[in-house]
Short mmCIF file of C-alpha atoms in Angstrom, two decimals:
data_model
loop_
_atom_site.label_atom_id
_atom_site.label_comp_id
_atom_site.label_asym_id
_atom_site.label_seq_id
_atom_site.Cartn_x
_atom_site.Cartn_y
_atom_site.Cartn_z
CA MET A 1 -131.54 103.91 191.19
CA ARG A 2 -129.04 105.23 193.49
CA ILE A 3 -129.34 102.28 195.81
CA ARG A 4 -128.87 99.70 193.17
CA ARG A 5 -125.84 101.60 191.73
CA THR A 6 -124.18 101.70 195.26
CA ARG A 7 -124.63 98.08 195.70
CA SER A 8 -123.09 97.27 192.31
CA LEU A 9 -120.16 99.40 193.23
CA LEU A 10 -119.68 97.53 196.57
CA ALA A 11 -119.71 94.16 194.71
CA VAL A 12 -117.03 95.20 192.16
CA THR A 13 -114.94 96.58 194.83
CA ALA A 14 -115.22 93.28 196.84
CA LEU A 15 -114.21 91.33 193.78
CA THR A 16 -111.29 93.40 193.04
CA ALA A 17 -109.85 93.02 196.63
CA LEU A 18 -110.26 89.16 196.43
CA ALA A 19 -108.52 89.13 192.97
CA LEU A 20 -105.51 91.11 194.38
CA THR A 21 -105.22 88.69 197.31
CA ALA A 22 -105.04 85.85 195.05
CA CYS A 23 -102.33 87.37 193.11
CA GLU A 24 -100.12 87.80 196.16
CA ASN A 25 -99.34 84.07 196.57
CA GLY A 26 -100.16 82.80 193.18
CA THR A 27 -102.55 80.24 194.58
CA GLY A 28 -105.62 82.04 195.53
CA THR A 29 -104.82 81.38 199.25
CA ARG A 30 -102.19 82.91 201.52
CA ASP A 31 -99.55 80.37 202.69
CA GLU A 32 -99.54 80.81 206.52
CA GLY A 33 -96.59 78.44 207.23
CA ALA A 34 -92.77 79.14 206.87
CA SER A 35 -91.31 78.35 203.52
CA ALA A 36 -88.57 75.71 203.38
CA LEU A 37 -85.13 76.95 202.71
CA PRO A 38 -83.52 75.92 199.37
CA GLY A 39 -81.33 72.78 199.75
CA THR A 40 -82.71 71.64 203.14
CA PRO A 41 -84.51 68.32 203.43
CA SER A 42 -88.32 68.38 203.70
CA ALA A 43 -89.77 67.87 207.34
CA SER A 44 -91.63 64.92 205.94
CA ALA A 45 -88.61 63.00 204.71
CA PRO A 46 -87.76 59.84 206.53
CA ALA A 47 -85.07 60.03 209.15
CA SER A 48 -82.04 57.59 209.10
CA ALA A 49 -81.71 57.51 212.97
CA ALA A 50 -81.07 54.54 215.03
CA PRO A 51 -83.98 52.06 215.47
CA THR A 52 -86.65 53.29 217.94
CA ASP A 53 -88.04 49.70 218.92
CA GLY A 54 -85.04 49.09 221.35
CA SER A 55 -83.25 46.78 218.96
CA THR A 56 -79.41 47.01 218.24
CA THR A 57 -77.60 46.47 215.05
CA THR A 58 -75.83 42.97 214.92
CA PRO A 59 -72.38 43.11 213.32
CA ALA A 60 -71.78 40.89 210.31
CA LYS A 61 -70.72 37.22 211.31
CA ASP A 62 -67.03 36.18 210.97
CA GLU A 63 -67.17 33.73 208.04
CA ASN A 64 -64.10 31.94 209.57
CA GLY A 65 -66.21 30.90 212.68
CA ASP A 66 -63.84 31.72 215.50
CA GLY A 67 -63.78 35.60 215.44
CA ASP A 68 -59.95 35.98 214.97
CA GLY A 69 -59.04 32.78 213.12
CA ASN A 70 -58.51 31.94 209.56
CA LYS A 71 -60.05 29.00 207.43
CA ASP A 72 -56.53 27.65 206.97
CA GLY A 73 -56.08 27.08 210.74
CA THR A 74 -53.91 30.06 211.46
CA LYS A 75 -54.50 32.95 213.58
CA ASP A 76 -53.91 36.64 213.06
CA ASN A 77 -51.23 38.44 215.03
CA ALA A 78 -52.90 41.08 216.98
CA LYS A 79 -49.97 43.58 216.35
CA GLY A 80 -48.99 42.86 212.80
CA GLY A 81 -51.83 40.97 211.39
CA SER A 82 -49.42 38.20 210.30
CA LYS A 83 -50.39 34.47 210.52
CA THR A 84 -49.07 32.06 212.99
CA PRO A 85 -49.61 28.28 212.47
CA ALA A 86 -51.89 26.54 214.68
CA PRO A 87 -50.45 24.09 217.32
CA ALA A 88 -49.69 20.67 215.64
CA THR A 89 -52.00 17.69 216.60
CA ARG A 90 -49.39 14.97 215.62
CA VAL A 91 -45.75 14.51 216.38
CA LEU A 92 -43.05 12.03 215.68
CA CYS A 93 -42.47 9.17 218.25
CA ASN A 94 -39.15 9.53 219.70
CA GLY A 95 -37.16 9.09 222.93
CA SER A 96 -38.69 12.39 224.37
CA THR A 97 -42.22 11.38 223.72
CA THR A 98 -42.26 7.67 224.56
CA LYS A 99 -41.11 4.92 226.89
CA VAL A 100 -39.11 2.22 225.17
CA THR A 101 -38.40 -1.32 226.64
CA ALA A 102 -36.28 -4.21 225.07
CA GLN A 103 -37.26 -7.68 226.25
CA PRO A 104 -35.91 -11.06 224.91
CA VAL A 105 -38.65 -13.52 224.30
CA PRO A 106 -38.67 -17.35 224.39
CA ARG A 107 -40.60 -17.68 221.13
CA PRO A 108 -39.55 -17.17 218.36
CA LEU A 109 -36.06 -18.42 219.22
CA ASN A 110 -33.20 -15.85 219.51
CA HIS A 111 -35.84 -12.84 219.31
CA MET A 112 -36.26 -9.76 221.37
CA LEU A 113 -39.31 -7.46 221.53
CA LEU A 114 -39.04 -3.60 221.39
CA THR A 115 -42.22 -1.92 222.99
CA VAL A 116 -42.76 1.86 222.55
CA THR A 117 -45.44 3.54 224.66
CA ASN A 118 -46.54 6.95 223.84
CA THR A 119 -46.12 9.06 226.99
CA GLY A 120 -46.98 12.45 225.60
CA SER A 121 -50.27 14.29 225.14
CA LYS A 122 -50.51 14.18 221.39
CA THR A 123 -50.75 11.24 218.90
CA CYS A 124 -47.29 10.37 217.56
CA ASP A 125 -46.18 8.49 214.44
CA LEU A 126 -43.75 5.65 214.45
CA THR A 127 -42.13 5.81 211.04
CA TYR A 128 -40.19 3.03 209.19
CA TYR A 129 -38.16 0.92 211.59
CA PRO A 130 -36.07 1.36 214.55
CA VAL A 131 -32.36 1.92 214.00
CA LEU A 132 -30.37 -0.31 216.49
CA ARG A 133 -26.98 -0.06 217.88
CA PHE A 134 -25.52 -2.47 220.37
CA ASP A 135 -22.48 -1.01 222.47
CA GLU A 136 -20.15 0.61 219.92
CA MET A 137 -20.97 -1.36 216.79
CA GLN A 138 -20.03 0.31 213.48
CA TRP A 139 -22.82 -1.29 211.24
CA VAL A 140 -26.49 -0.87 211.01
CA PRO A 141 -28.74 -4.00 211.14
CA ARG A 142 -31.00 -4.57 208.13
CA ALA A 143 -34.64 -4.33 208.18
CA ALA A 144 -37.00 -7.09 207.03
CA GLU A 145 -38.89 -5.57 204.09
CA GLU A 146 -41.51 -8.19 204.30
CA THR A 147 -42.67 -6.67 207.48
CA HIS A 148 -43.58 -3.26 205.92
CA PRO A 149 -46.91 -2.18 207.16
CA GLN A 150 -49.64 -0.80 204.80
CA ALA A 151 -49.86 2.34 207.03
CA VAL A 152 -47.78 4.35 209.36
CA VAL A 153 -48.22 3.14 212.84
CA SER A 154 -49.85 5.90 214.86
CA LEU A 155 -50.05 5.94 218.76
CA ALA A 156 -52.53 7.84 220.82
CA PRO A 157 -51.49 8.84 224.23
CA GLY A 158 -50.94 5.63 226.31
CA GLU A 159 -50.93 3.33 223.31
CA SER A 160 -47.95 0.96 222.28
CA GLY A 161 -46.17 0.05 219.16
CA TYR A 162 -43.88 -2.88 218.60
CA ALA A 163 -40.80 -4.26 216.57
CA GLY A 164 -39.35 -7.67 216.51
CA VAL A 165 -35.66 -8.16 216.64
CA LEU A 166 -33.86 -11.33 215.22
CA LEU A 167 -30.66 -11.43 217.43
CA SER A 168 -28.85 -14.41 215.93
CA ALA A 169 -29.27 -17.31 213.55
CA ALA A 170 -30.85 -20.29 215.18
CA ASP A 171 -28.63 -22.61 213.10
CA GLY A 172 -25.40 -20.69 214.20
CA SER A 173 -24.61 -19.60 210.62
CA GLY A 174 -24.16 -16.08 211.75
CA ASP A 175 -20.67 -14.52 212.04
CA GLY A 176 -19.00 -12.30 214.73
CA GLY A 177 -21.24 -13.28 217.49
CA THR A 178 -20.76 -11.12 220.65
CA THR A 179 -22.74 -10.20 223.84
CA ALA A 180 -23.93 -6.59 224.14
CA LYS A 181 -24.55 -4.61 227.41
CA LYS A 182 -26.15 -1.63 226.00
CA LEU A 183 -28.69 -0.77 223.40
CA THR A 184 -29.52 2.57 221.55
CA VAL A 185 -32.69 2.85 219.76
CA ALA A 186 -32.79 5.61 217.13
CA PHE A 187 -36.10 6.88 215.34
CA GLN A 188 -36.51 8.08 211.92
CA GLY A 189 -38.24 11.03 210.57
CA MET A 190 -40.70 11.50 207.71
CA THR A 191 -38.16 10.39 205.02
CA PRO A 192 -36.11 7.18 205.17
CA ASN A 193 -32.77 7.51 207.31
CA SER A 194 -33.73 11.02 208.43
CA ASP A 195 -33.46 12.12 212.02
CA GLY A 196 -36.56 11.52 213.96
CA GLY A 197 -35.46 13.20 217.18
CA ALA A 198 -34.15 12.05 220.59
CA SER A 199 -33.11 8.43 220.73
CA ALA A 200 -33.77 5.92 223.51
CA THR A 201 -31.51 3.73 225.58
CA PRO A 202 -33.78 0.76 226.95
CA ALA A 203 -32.21 -1.43 229.74
CA LEU A 204 -30.91 -4.77 228.65
CA PRO A 205 -30.92 -7.81 230.88
CA ALA A 206 -27.95 -7.91 233.34
CA ALA A 207 -26.32 -10.77 231.42
CA GLY A 208 -26.70 -8.75 228.23
CA VAL A 209 -27.94 -10.14 224.87
CA TYR A 210 -26.01 -12.19 222.38
CA TYR A 211 -26.29 -11.18 218.72
CA ASP A 212 -24.31 -11.90 215.34
CA SER A 213 -24.34 -10.84 211.80
CA SER A 214 -27.80 -12.22 211.33
CA LEU A 215 -29.17 -9.18 213.43
CA THR A 216 -32.42 -7.91 211.68
CA VAL A 217 -35.27 -5.79 212.82
CA THR A 218 -38.92 -5.40 211.60
CA TYR A 219 -40.66 -2.45 210.70
CA TRP A 220 -42.82 -0.72 213.43
CA GLN A 221 -46.05 -2.75 213.92
CA GLN A 222 -49.37 -1.81 215.53
CA ASP A 223 -49.67 -5.32 217.19
CA ARG A 224 -47.30 -7.28 219.18
CA GLU A 225 -48.16 -10.69 217.33
CA ASP A 226 -47.23 -9.02 214.03
CA ALA A 227 -43.82 -8.05 215.45
CA LEU A 228 -43.07 -11.49 216.57
CA SER A 229 -44.71 -13.62 213.78
CA TRP A 230 -41.68 -13.01 211.30
#
């Protein structure tokens, strides 16, 4: 009887110790690891560090396509961010960008051909018609409206444009005939009778050219034949 009672007492003591141990951590087992501090991320949370596969982050592509340009053809000033216009690709044809020649022709009678060749590096536009002045004449020759082209004559570098000049009436009906030794060719801008830039002074034949009140000029033409068919 004493042995059985002793064994029962030992069993009760063991159960009591186990229950006390479970109450210490509230789970029945003791937490052997360190507790995480309040407000600190869990060790198992994913890190936001840089990629570990050797790749690099690519910056967003410039929608404008050129890195520092803008869709409207302008570029941002590096200092102030202001826009500056892109270089123009077309200019006006005038005495500074072309070579001009004036040559009397046998046909049609009493006509002269003006030839303008683009000597610049950009395409230039020949607008309206040449404004002629022989010597010190005080009047402007009229333009033949029937020769107005459908589009502005444009000359790529090295190309030529033309205008025909009626110097005098073939039947002698013109007034105030005289012989000129000097010719000045003025160019027009983008609006009629506006300044188109530097004028030209092509050489005339040594004997000069005879003109009278019939003096008339065509609009600029793309083809030589069109300038002389009038």
